[in-house]
Amino acid sequence: MNSKGLTTAEALERAKQGKNVLTQGKKKSLFSVIAEQFASPLLLLLVAASVISIMTGEIVDGIIIIVVVLANVIIGTVQELSAEKSVEALRRINASTAVVIRDGMETEIPAADLVVGDYVILEAGRVVPADLALEQTSSLKVNESALTGESVAVEKDCNEKSDEKTPLGDRKDKVFMSTLVEYGRGEGVVEKIGDHTEIGKISGMLHQIEKQETPLQKNLDSISKVLGIAGVVLCIVMFACQIFIYRTPVIETLMISIAFAVAVIPEGLATVVTLVLTAGIQEMSKRNAIVKQIHAVETLGAVNVICSDKTGTLTQNRMTVVKWYLAGEALEPEELPTDSKVFARLLEGFLACNDAKYSEETGEEIGDPTETAFIKYAKDKKLGYYDIMRDITRFDEIPFDSDRKMMTTLDRVERNGEIKNISYTKGAIDSVIVRCDRILDEDGIREITNEDVVRATQSADIMSSDALRVLALAYREGDTVPQEKDMIFVGLGAMIDPPKEGVKETVDECHHAGIDVAMITGDHKITAFAIAKELDIATDISQSISGAEIDEMDPDEFKKNVLDYRVFARVSPENKVQIVQAFQSHGKICSMTGDGVNDAPSLKAADIGVAMGIGGTEVAKDAAEMILVDDNFITIKNAVMEGRNLFNNIKKSVVYLLRSNFGEVVLMASAIFAGLSSPLSTIQILWVNLLTDTAPSLALGMDVGSGAVMNEKPRDVKAGILNRSDYLNIVIQGLISGGVTLLAFLLPVIMQYGTGNILANLEGNEELLKLCRTYCFSTLAINEMLMAYVCKVKGSLAFTTKESWNNKALNIITVVGVLLQIGILVVPPMRTLLKLAPVGTVDIALILFIAVAGVMINAAITLAKERLDIKRERNL
């Protein structure tokens, strides 16, 4: 019987306080998700238009509008339903069972049934089931990377007491829910369960953080509201004028108002933007970036701060030996003498006194990163790893523990037919060298001197100050049991997790593009700064701050000074959210990368969260908008470039669609306020908006990108999608297109009756009105398709440069669209559906001439305006 632990009765009483599970957030119902999609003013206006159309007998028009509405609602609903899975992932990582002592007996129970005060036994391979205060430890190592971000397993020691102010990664006497026991054994008492655990706090933070709308969503919502309000106001004005001034019958007035409302609303806007973003997602997937939430693609283009995790993103996540100390000298690997006997002994010792293994199946080293580093070194440098290890057989050992800070193995070594017992010891230099009375150099073994000790210790200190992890090696010969005294000192091996190839250049590119890069890591400040300095992220240690320092600082002061820091070390999950929100308080668009459970709240708080695809936890992946397939910082830069190009393309599409709709508004308003009949029917406007407008705008949204966008500074998201110049382009181009199509509408009347009383000649003449609408409709459609080229090029005349023709999709769509537009004029069923009159070859030639002439006038005026804009900017 064991006196530790609770009785069953005590456990049942304490269970009334709650179970050891994480609270699940409230989910939106399907109905509420769908209802939210109808919040757009554009969709509500379209719904009203479809109802009125059906009520007035225009069934086909009404059905087409409903289809447009449903398409947008379905797309939005699918996006929303796939967005929130973070808390479910948190629940999945809980340990399923726990070994406890109840009623004096060791027993295994569901982890959910643990209560505060339970005595839990931990062994290698088990997931920690709750937050425990350790009472016994035996070589216990726990992988806390998912919680703290530190890649190396943490050595636990029940004697090293900590408190709540101690950084999470430094609490050696505690273990936490969801972390993994990698080595050794431990026993502890449950201190916290469920929502009160460290992982539970993260779960609670995920519930509290509300995801902000992306800049694009805000801009599109703003445009939608303006267009919606403008549409309603203009329709009311139009309705009043028709009823009270022109005495038009109510039904006819309703039809005119609906047609006008449809002209105001760019029905294809939401669909085009969604499809362009989807295409951007597919393009990014080819660049090793998987985007989960569609609007996040565009947000990347606005990012001006990238908060990056260190391990595995900026660095290789593989400890690598970069320096040796032997025979009184610190040497780089390339400086090592090829025939050094001391180095041969040093390498053999680090490979023998090593619990890591090499897997021939996977080609990877398996074990503690500090130990796999030596195996990797021997393999990469082709130093005969198998030849060395083939002759070494371990038959005894003294495992590593945090008190001794050493481990020792006793090996039988066969060399040249001779068998020796050699005891190798590796560990911290201050623990090893004091147990040595001799030293090995190239001339053989001699007594160790005080000068030898000072030189080796100083060398280790210098390496440590450069953030290298240093291990010392010593040995004995002829033992039958392992011993750690009277040893022969051999040398030092120093390693670091080095930066990934190309990351430094990528960081420089980001700086050139106006993007600040900050490192957020669970590692110590000195280690983090050393890497940051090498990558040009930081230049001085004053740009580094630890989580403990953040906690001691006034929150407002930290927000004020956050731009002074580039390295955030030893940070907690709460600190990470603080950092992101501090950057955002300065108007920054912040990207945050991470891989652990501890990163999930900050990933969700960031404008765009980026999770690691290889080493990332499910929680991090679910909380993020983007996942890096290759866990590489370079991929983030490429995604930013793609986001910038995508924004430029979306801008072209939006300008093109709004220009087209403004041209229709000018046409409709001019005709109706002049007392003419509506120049277009509702179905004709829908045809233009959804087919001849939407297809070219979609092609513009997939225009050829350029790496030159990384020479520009990040855009100001407060300025919106469109600037003053864009709105002026929309107005000028819309006025010209509206005027040209109004001319096309009047041309059949002028050709038949002259410029005399046009109103009288049109009144009551339905056949002539149908012909006028045919001219107007066809001219408008062809004009708008060709205008896509004017919106595409900048700084040159449309159609005259290679840039005009480098978008194959636009070229194909334009050719097919023009042929289709001509085709419906000569195919009776299509002509009937769209309420068009029969036309001849001369009519078609006139339509093409007017449409092309209008485009070229627009192109010339747009180019002149752009050159004036450039001249004005230079003068400023």
mmCIF file with all atom_site columns, C-alpha atoms in Angstrom, residues 232-401:
data_model
loop_
_atom_site.group_PDB
_atom_site.id
_atom_site.type_symbol
_atom_site.label_atom_id
_atom_site.label_alt_id
_atom_site.label_comp_id
_atom_site.label_asym_id
_atom_site.label_entity_id
_atom_site.label_seq_id
_atom_site.pdbx_PDB_ins_code
_atom_site.Cartn_x
_atom_site.Cartn_y
_atom_site.Cartn_z
_atom_site.occupancy
_atom_site.B_iso_or_equiv
_atom_site.pdbx_formal_charge
_atom_site.auth_seq_id
_atom_site.auth_comp_id
_atom_site.auth_asym_id
_atom_site.auth_atom_id
_atom_site.pdbx_PDB_model_num
ATOM 1   C CA . VAL A 1 232 ? -31.647 53.322 -52.907 1.00 0.00 ? 232 VAL A CA 1
ATOM 2   C CA . VAL A 1 233 ? -31.480 57.143 -53.077 1.00 0.00 ? 233 VAL A CA 1
ATOM 3   C CA . LEU A 1 234 ? -31.207 57.247 -56.865 1.00 0.00 ? 234 LEU A CA 1
ATOM 4   C CA . CYS A 1 235 ? -34.030 54.724 -57.283 1.00 0.00 ? 235 CYS A CA 1
ATOM 5   C CA . ILE A 1 236 ? -36.298 56.847 -55.047 1.00 0.00 ? 236 ILE A CA 1
ATOM 6   C CA . VAL A 1 237 ? -35.395 59.987 -56.997 1.00 0.00 ? 237 VAL A CA 1
ATOM 7   C CA . MET A 1 238 ? -35.923 58.141 -60.274 1.00 0.00 ? 238 MET A CA 1
ATOM 8   C CA . PHE A 1 239 ? -39.269 56.766 -59.127 1.00 0.00 ? 239 PHE A CA 1
ATOM 9   C CA . ALA A 1 240 ? -40.460 60.198 -57.982 1.00 0.00 ? 240 ALA A CA 1
ATOM 10  C CA . CYS A 1 241 ? -39.422 61.878 -61.243 1.00 0.00 ? 241 CYS A CA 1
ATOM 11  C CA . GLN A 1 242 ? -41.163 59.261 -63.360 1.00 0.00 ? 242 GLN A CA 1
ATOM 12  C CA . ILE A 1 243 ? -44.390 59.420 -61.339 1.00 0.00 ? 243 ILE A CA 1
ATOM 13  C CA . PHE A 1 244 ? -44.710 63.137 -60.659 1.00 0.00 ? 244 PHE A CA 1
ATOM 14  C CA . ILE A 1 245 ? -42.924 64.763 -63.618 1.00 0.00 ? 245 ILE A CA 1
ATOM 15  C CA . TYR A 1 246 ? -43.289 62.402 -66.557 1.00 0.00 ? 246 TYR A CA 1
ATOM 16  C CA . ARG A 1 247 ? -46.543 60.779 -65.297 1.00 0.00 ? 247 ARG A CA 1
ATOM 17  C CA . THR A 1 248 ? -45.245 57.321 -66.149 1.00 0.00 ? 248 THR A CA 1
ATOM 18  C CA . PRO A 1 249 ? -47.498 54.386 -65.107 1.00 0.00 ? 249 PRO A CA 1
ATOM 19  C CA . VAL A 1 250 ? -46.535 52.785 -61.775 1.00 0.00 ? 250 VAL A CA 1
ATOM 20  C CA . ILE A 1 251 ? -45.670 49.333 -63.189 1.00 0.00 ? 251 ILE A CA 1
ATOM 21  C CA . GLU A 1 252 ? -43.448 50.808 -65.896 1.00 0.00 ? 252 GLU A CA 1
ATOM 22  C CA . THR A 1 253 ? -41.848 53.076 -63.309 1.00 0.00 ? 253 THR A CA 1
ATOM 23  C CA . LEU A 1 254 ? -41.073 50.093 -61.063 1.00 0.00 ? 254 LEU A CA 1
ATOM 24  C CA . MET A 1 255 ? -39.417 48.304 -63.979 1.00 0.00 ? 255 MET A CA 1
ATOM 25  C CA . ILE A 1 256 ? -37.321 51.373 -64.809 1.00 0.00 ? 256 ILE A CA 1
ATOM 26  C CA . SER A 1 257 ? -36.318 51.709 -61.122 1.00 0.00 ? 257 SER A CA 1
ATOM 27  C CA . ILE A 1 258 ? -35.303 48.041 -60.946 1.00 0.00 ? 258 ILE A CA 1
ATOM 28  C CA . ALA A 1 259 ? -33.237 48.377 -64.112 1.00 0.00 ? 259 ALA A CA 1
ATOM 29  C CA . PHE A 1 260 ? -31.557 51.457 -62.643 1.00 0.00 ? 260 PHE A CA 1
ATOM 30  C CA . ALA A 1 261 ? -30.868 49.688 -59.326 1.00 0.00 ? 261 ALA A CA 1
ATOM 31  C CA . VAL A 1 262 ? -29.273 46.781 -61.186 1.00 0.00 ? 262 VAL A CA 1
ATOM 32  C CA . ALA A 1 263 ? -27.159 49.281 -63.151 1.00 0.00 ? 263 ALA A CA 1
ATOM 33  C CA . VAL A 1 264 ? -25.904 50.840 -59.894 1.00 0.00 ? 264 VAL A CA 1
ATOM 34  C CA . ILE A 1 265 ? -24.991 47.523 -58.257 1.00 0.00 ? 265 ILE A CA 1
ATOM 35  C CA . PRO A 1 266 ? -21.889 45.630 -59.503 1.00 0.00 ? 266 PRO A CA 1
ATOM 36  C CA . GLU A 1 267 ? -23.448 42.189 -59.020 1.00 0.00 ? 267 GLU A CA 1
ATOM 37  C CA . GLY A 1 268 ? -20.247 40.435 -59.996 1.00 0.00 ? 268 GLY A CA 1
ATOM 38  C CA . LEU A 1 269 ? -18.067 42.309 -57.482 1.00 0.00 ? 269 LEU A CA 1
ATOM 39  C CA . ALA A 1 270 ? -18.327 39.835 -54.583 1.00 0.00 ? 270 ALA A CA 1
ATOM 40  C CA . THR A 1 271 ? -18.102 36.837 -56.922 1.00 0.00 ? 271 THR A CA 1
ATOM 41  C CA . VAL A 1 272 ? -15.098 38.197 -58.835 1.00 0.00 ? 272 VAL A CA 1
ATOM 42  C CA . VAL A 1 273 ? -13.179 39.079 -55.675 1.00 0.00 ? 273 VAL A CA 1
ATOM 43  C CA . THR A 1 274 ? -13.919 35.626 -54.228 1.00 0.00 ? 274 THR A CA 1
ATOM 44  C CA . LEU A 1 275 ? -12.782 33.868 -57.407 1.00 0.00 ? 275 LEU A CA 1
ATOM 45  C CA . VAL A 1 276 ? -9.649  36.009 -57.699 1.00 0.00 ? 276 VAL A CA 1
ATOM 46  C CA . LEU A 1 277 ? -8.752  35.257 -54.090 1.00 0.00 ? 277 LEU A CA 1
ATOM 47  C CA . THR A 1 278 ? -9.404  31.561 -54.707 1.00 0.00 ? 278 THR A CA 1
ATOM 48  C CA . ALA A 1 279 ? -7.046  31.674 -57.689 1.00 0.00 ? 279 ALA A CA 1
ATOM 49  C CA . GLY A 1 280 ? -4.508  33.396 -55.441 1.00 0.00 ? 280 GLY A CA 1
ATOM 50  C CA . ILE A 1 281 ? -4.873  30.551 -52.939 1.00 0.00 ? 281 ILE A CA 1
ATOM 51  C CA . GLN A 1 282 ? -4.123  28.009 -55.665 1.00 0.00 ? 282 GLN A CA 1
ATOM 52  C CA . GLU A 1 283 ? -1.073  29.982 -56.792 1.00 0.00 ? 283 GLU A CA 1
ATOM 53  C CA . MET A 1 284 ? 0.217   30.180 -53.228 1.00 0.00 ? 284 MET A CA 1
ATOM 54  C CA . SER A 1 285 ? -0.207  26.444 -52.736 1.00 0.00 ? 285 SER A CA 1
ATOM 55  C CA . LYS A 1 286 ? 2.357   26.017 -55.536 1.00 0.00 ? 286 LYS A CA 1
ATOM 56  C CA . ARG A 1 287 ? 4.702   28.156 -53.424 1.00 0.00 ? 287 ARG A CA 1
ATOM 57  C CA . ASN A 1 288 ? 4.298   25.932 -50.308 1.00 0.00 ? 288 ASN A CA 1
ATOM 58  C CA . ALA A 1 289 ? 1.737   28.188 -48.607 1.00 0.00 ? 289 ALA A CA 1
ATOM 59  C CA . ILE A 1 290 ? -1.750  26.842 -47.921 1.00 0.00 ? 290 ILE A CA 1
ATOM 60  C CA . VAL A 1 291 ? -4.265  29.611 -47.239 1.00 0.00 ? 291 VAL A CA 1
ATOM 61  C CA . LYS A 1 292 ? -7.328  28.523 -45.256 1.00 0.00 ? 292 LYS A CA 1
ATOM 62  C CA . GLN A 1 293 ? -9.301  31.739 -45.066 1.00 0.00 ? 293 GLN A CA 1
ATOM 63  C CA . ILE A 1 294 ? -9.856  33.355 -48.407 1.00 0.00 ? 294 ILE A CA 1
ATOM 64  C CA . HIS A 1 295 ? -9.456  37.046 -47.529 1.00 0.00 ? 295 HIS A CA 1
ATOM 65  C CA . ALA A 1 296 ? -6.142  36.343 -45.820 1.00 0.00 ? 296 ALA A CA 1
ATOM 66  C CA . VAL A 1 297 ? -4.479  36.182 -49.254 1.00 0.00 ? 297 VAL A CA 1
ATOM 67  C CA . GLU A 1 298 ? -4.980  39.888 -49.779 1.00 0.00 ? 298 GLU A CA 1
ATOM 68  C CA . THR A 1 299 ? -4.097  40.749 -46.175 1.00 0.00 ? 299 THR A CA 1
ATOM 69  C CA . LEU A 1 300 ? -0.601  39.370 -46.770 1.00 0.00 ? 300 LEU A CA 1
ATOM 70  C CA . GLY A 1 301 ? 0.013   42.131 -49.276 1.00 0.00 ? 301 GLY A CA 1
ATOM 71  C CA . ALA A 1 302 ? -0.607  44.776 -46.596 1.00 0.00 ? 302 ALA A CA 1
ATOM 72  C CA . VAL A 1 303 ? 1.639   43.207 -43.943 1.00 0.00 ? 303 VAL A CA 1
ATOM 73  C CA . ASN A 1 304 ? 4.277   45.599 -42.603 1.00 0.00 ? 304 ASN A CA 1
ATOM 74  C CA . VAL A 1 305 ? 5.374   43.577 -39.552 1.00 0.00 ? 305 VAL A CA 1
ATOM 75  C CA . ILE A 1 306 ? 6.265   39.888 -39.619 1.00 0.00 ? 306 ILE A CA 1
ATOM 76  C CA . CYS A 1 307 ? 6.574   38.332 -36.169 1.00 0.00 ? 307 CYS A CA 1
ATOM 77  C CA . SER A 1 308 ? 8.419   35.104 -36.795 1.00 0.00 ? 308 SER A CA 1
ATOM 78  C CA . ASP A 1 309 ? 9.090   32.113 -34.606 1.00 0.00 ? 309 ASP A CA 1
ATOM 79  C CA . LYS A 1 310 ? 12.812  31.266 -34.480 1.00 0.00 ? 310 LYS A CA 1
ATOM 80  C CA . THR A 1 311 ? 13.108  27.500 -34.285 1.00 0.00 ? 311 THR A CA 1
ATOM 81  C CA . GLY A 1 312 ? 12.321  25.760 -37.563 1.00 0.00 ? 312 GLY A CA 1
ATOM 82  C CA . THR A 1 313 ? 11.237  28.937 -39.336 1.00 0.00 ? 313 THR A CA 1
ATOM 83  C CA . LEU A 1 314 ? 14.293  31.165 -39.274 1.00 0.00 ? 314 LEU A CA 1
ATOM 84  C CA . THR A 1 315 ? 16.568  28.320 -38.200 1.00 0.00 ? 315 THR A CA 1
ATOM 85  C CA . GLN A 1 316 ? 16.930  24.721 -39.338 1.00 0.00 ? 316 GLN A CA 1
ATOM 86  C CA . ASN A 1 317 ? 15.606  23.195 -36.088 1.00 0.00 ? 317 ASN A CA 1
ATOM 87  C CA . ARG A 1 318 ? 18.649  20.938 -36.136 1.00 0.00 ? 318 ARG A CA 1
ATOM 88  C CA . MET A 1 319 ? 21.524  21.521 -33.749 1.00 0.00 ? 319 MET A CA 1
ATOM 89  C CA . THR A 1 320 ? 24.729  21.702 -35.769 1.00 0.00 ? 320 THR A CA 1
ATOM 90  C CA . VAL A 1 321 ? 28.316  21.512 -34.528 1.00 0.00 ? 321 VAL A CA 1
ATOM 91  C CA . VAL A 1 322 ? 30.019  24.741 -35.606 1.00 0.00 ? 322 VAL A CA 1
ATOM 92  C CA . LYS A 1 323 ? 33.134  24.935 -33.400 1.00 0.00 ? 323 LYS A CA 1
ATOM 93  C CA . TRP A 1 324 ? 35.609  22.654 -31.663 1.00 0.00 ? 324 TRP A CA 1
ATOM 94  C CA . TYR A 1 325 ? 38.180  23.211 -28.911 1.00 0.00 ? 325 TYR A CA 1
ATOM 95  C CA . LEU A 1 326 ? 41.122  20.851 -28.705 1.00 0.00 ? 326 LEU A CA 1
ATOM 96  C CA . ALA A 1 327 ? 44.839  21.031 -27.931 1.00 0.00 ? 327 ALA A CA 1
ATOM 97  C CA . GLY A 1 328 ? 44.420  24.562 -26.564 1.00 0.00 ? 328 GLY A CA 1
ATOM 98  C CA . GLU A 1 329 ? 42.773  26.009 -29.691 1.00 0.00 ? 329 GLU A CA 1
ATOM 99  C CA . ALA A 1 330 ? 39.214  26.919 -30.721 1.00 0.00 ? 330 ALA A CA 1
ATOM 100 C CA . LEU A 1 331 ? 38.765  25.864 -34.348 1.00 0.00 ? 331 LEU A CA 1
ATOM 101 C CA . GLU A 1 332 ? 36.109  26.074 -37.041 1.00 0.00 ? 332 GLU A CA 1
ATOM 102 C CA . PRO A 1 333 ? 35.322  22.693 -38.663 1.00 0.00 ? 333 PRO A CA 1
ATOM 103 C CA . GLU A 1 334 ? 37.259  23.631 -41.809 1.00 0.00 ? 334 GLU A CA 1
ATOM 104 C CA . GLU A 1 335 ? 40.326  24.519 -39.692 1.00 0.00 ? 335 GLU A CA 1
ATOM 105 C CA . LEU A 1 336 ? 40.658  21.063 -38.132 1.00 0.00 ? 336 LEU A CA 1
ATOM 106 C CA . PRO A 1 337 ? 43.875  19.177 -38.984 1.00 0.00 ? 337 PRO A CA 1
ATOM 107 C CA . THR A 1 338 ? 42.992  16.096 -41.010 1.00 0.00 ? 338 THR A CA 1
ATOM 108 C CA . ASP A 1 339 ? 45.383  13.881 -39.028 1.00 0.00 ? 339 ASP A CA 1
ATOM 109 C CA . SER A 1 340 ? 44.583  15.176 -35.527 1.00 0.00 ? 340 SER A CA 1
ATOM 110 C CA . LYS A 1 341 ? 44.650  12.348 -32.976 1.00 0.00 ? 341 LYS A CA 1
ATOM 111 C CA . VAL A 1 342 ? 42.939  14.573 -30.423 1.00 0.00 ? 342 VAL A CA 1
ATOM 112 C CA . PHE A 1 343 ? 40.022  15.282 -32.757 1.00 0.00 ? 343 PHE A CA 1
ATOM 113 C CA . ALA A 1 344 ? 39.691  11.572 -33.576 1.00 0.00 ? 344 ALA A CA 1
ATOM 114 C CA . ARG A 1 345 ? 39.374  10.835 -29.850 1.00 0.00 ? 345 ARG A CA 1
ATOM 115 C CA . LEU A 1 346 ? 37.004  13.819 -29.340 1.00 0.00 ? 346 LEU A CA 1
ATOM 116 C CA . LEU A 1 347 ? 34.653  12.717 -32.115 1.00 0.00 ? 347 LEU A CA 1
ATOM 117 C CA . GLU A 1 348 ? 34.740  9.073  -31.002 1.00 0.00 ? 348 GLU A CA 1
ATOM 118 C CA . GLY A 1 349 ? 33.871  10.113 -27.450 1.00 0.00 ? 349 GLY A CA 1
ATOM 119 C CA . PHE A 1 350 ? 30.916  12.290 -28.479 1.00 0.00 ? 350 PHE A CA 1
ATOM 120 C CA . LEU A 1 351 ? 29.569  9.473  -30.691 1.00 0.00 ? 351 LEU A CA 1
ATOM 121 C CA . ALA A 1 352 ? 30.047  6.796  -28.028 1.00 0.00 ? 352 ALA A CA 1
ATOM 122 C CA . CYS A 1 353 ? 28.676  8.800  -25.094 1.00 0.00 ? 353 CYS A CA 1
ATOM 123 C CA . ASN A 1 354 ? 25.475  9.403  -27.017 1.00 0.00 ? 354 ASN A CA 1
ATOM 124 C CA . ASP A 1 355 ? 21.932  7.993  -26.817 1.00 0.00 ? 355 ASP A CA 1
ATOM 125 C CA . ALA A 1 356 ? 20.848  9.236  -30.272 1.00 0.00 ? 356 ALA A CA 1
ATOM 126 C CA . LYS A 1 357 ? 20.555  6.835  -33.196 1.00 0.00 ? 357 LYS A CA 1
ATOM 127 C CA . TYR A 1 358 ? 20.761  7.082  -36.979 1.00 0.00 ? 358 TYR A CA 1
ATOM 128 C CA . SER A 1 359 ? 17.909  5.562  -38.983 1.00 0.00 ? 359 SER A CA 1
ATOM 129 C CA . GLU A 1 360 ? 18.987  4.174  -42.349 1.00 0.00 ? 360 GLU A CA 1
ATOM 130 C CA . GLU A 1 361 ? 15.328  3.892  -43.374 1.00 0.00 ? 361 GLU A CA 1
ATOM 131 C CA . THR A 1 362 ? 14.528  7.591  -42.989 1.00 0.00 ? 362 THR A CA 1
ATOM 132 C CA . GLY A 1 363 ? 18.059  8.947  -43.301 1.00 0.00 ? 363 GLY A CA 1
ATOM 133 C CA . GLU A 1 364 ? 17.518  10.984 -40.134 1.00 0.00 ? 364 GLU A CA 1
ATOM 134 C CA . GLU A 1 365 ? 19.043  11.149 -36.682 1.00 0.00 ? 365 GLU A CA 1
ATOM 135 C CA . ILE A 1 366 ? 16.691  10.257 -33.827 1.00 0.00 ? 366 ILE A CA 1
ATOM 136 C CA . GLY A 1 367 ? 17.128  11.558 -30.291 1.00 0.00 ? 367 GLY A CA 1
ATOM 137 C CA . ASP A 1 368 ? 18.032  14.664 -28.314 1.00 0.00 ? 368 ASP A CA 1
ATOM 138 C CA . PRO A 1 369 ? 19.100  17.486 -30.709 1.00 0.00 ? 369 PRO A CA 1
ATOM 139 C CA . THR A 1 370 ? 22.370  18.080 -28.814 1.00 0.00 ? 370 THR A CA 1
ATOM 140 C CA . GLU A 1 371 ? 23.303  14.429 -29.366 1.00 0.00 ? 371 GLU A CA 1
ATOM 141 C CA . THR A 1 372 ? 22.057  14.057 -32.930 1.00 0.00 ? 372 THR A CA 1
ATOM 142 C CA . ALA A 1 373 ? 24.297  17.025 -33.834 1.00 0.00 ? 373 ALA A CA 1
ATOM 143 C CA . PHE A 1 374 ? 27.444  14.894 -33.445 1.00 0.00 ? 374 PHE A CA 1
ATOM 144 C CA . ILE A 1 375 ? 26.029  12.033 -35.525 1.00 0.00 ? 375 ILE A CA 1
ATOM 145 C CA . LYS A 1 376 ? 24.981  14.501 -38.225 1.00 0.00 ? 376 LYS A CA 1
ATOM 146 C CA . TYR A 1 377 ? 28.453  16.066 -38.181 1.00 0.00 ? 377 TYR A CA 1
ATOM 147 C CA . ALA A 1 378 ? 30.166  12.704 -38.655 1.00 0.00 ? 378 ALA A CA 1
ATOM 148 C CA . LYS A 1 379 ? 27.767  11.745 -41.463 1.00 0.00 ? 379 LYS A CA 1
ATOM 149 C CA . ASP A 1 380 ? 27.900  15.096 -43.287 1.00 0.00 ? 380 ASP A CA 1
ATOM 150 C CA . LYS A 1 381 ? 31.699  15.333 -43.089 1.00 0.00 ? 381 LYS A CA 1
ATOM 151 C CA . LYS A 1 382 ? 32.075  11.683 -44.179 1.00 0.00 ? 382 LYS A CA 1
ATOM 152 C CA . LEU A 1 383 ? 34.171  10.848 -41.127 1.00 0.00 ? 383 LEU A CA 1
ATOM 153 C CA . GLY A 1 384 ? 33.312  7.145  -41.049 1.00 0.00 ? 384 GLY A CA 1
ATOM 154 C CA . TYR A 1 385 ? 30.405  7.079  -38.608 1.00 0.00 ? 385 TYR A CA 1
ATOM 155 C CA . TYR A 1 386 ? 29.716  3.370  -39.161 1.00 0.00 ? 386 TYR A CA 1
ATOM 156 C CA . ASP A 1 387 ? 33.413  2.471  -38.952 1.00 0.00 ? 387 ASP A CA 1
ATOM 157 C CA . ILE A 1 388 ? 33.687  4.246  -35.595 1.00 0.00 ? 388 ILE A CA 1
ATOM 158 C CA . MET A 1 389 ? 30.499  2.826  -34.084 1.00 0.00 ? 389 MET A CA 1
ATOM 159 C CA . ARG A 1 390 ? 31.038  -0.697 -35.398 1.00 0.00 ? 390 ARG A CA 1
ATOM 160 C CA . ASP A 1 391 ? 33.950  -1.163 -33.001 1.00 0.00 ? 391 ASP A CA 1
ATOM 161 C CA . ILE A 1 392 ? 32.194  0.289  -29.927 1.00 0.00 ? 392 ILE A CA 1
ATOM 162 C CA . THR A 1 393 ? 29.924  -1.710 -27.612 1.00 0.00 ? 393 THR A CA 1
ATOM 163 C CA . ARG A 1 394 ? 28.390  -0.084 -24.535 1.00 0.00 ? 394 ARG A CA 1
ATOM 164 C CA . PHE A 1 395 ? 28.028  -2.325 -21.511 1.00 0.00 ? 395 PHE A CA 1
ATOM 165 C CA . ASP A 1 396 ? 27.447  0.134  -18.651 1.00 0.00 ? 396 ASP A CA 1
ATOM 166 C CA . GLU A 1 397 ? 26.560  3.780  -18.069 1.00 0.00 ? 397 GLU A CA 1
ATOM 167 C CA . ILE A 1 398 ? 25.733  6.556  -15.596 1.00 0.00 ? 398 ILE A CA 1
ATOM 168 C CA . PRO A 1 399 ? 22.718  8.425  -17.052 1.00 0.00 ? 399 PRO A CA 1
ATOM 169 C CA . PHE A 1 400 ? 22.632  12.185 -17.208 1.00 0.00 ? 400 PHE A CA 1
ATOM 170 C CA . ASP A 1 401 ? 21.028  14.081 -14.331 1.00 0.00 ? 401 ASP A CA 1
#
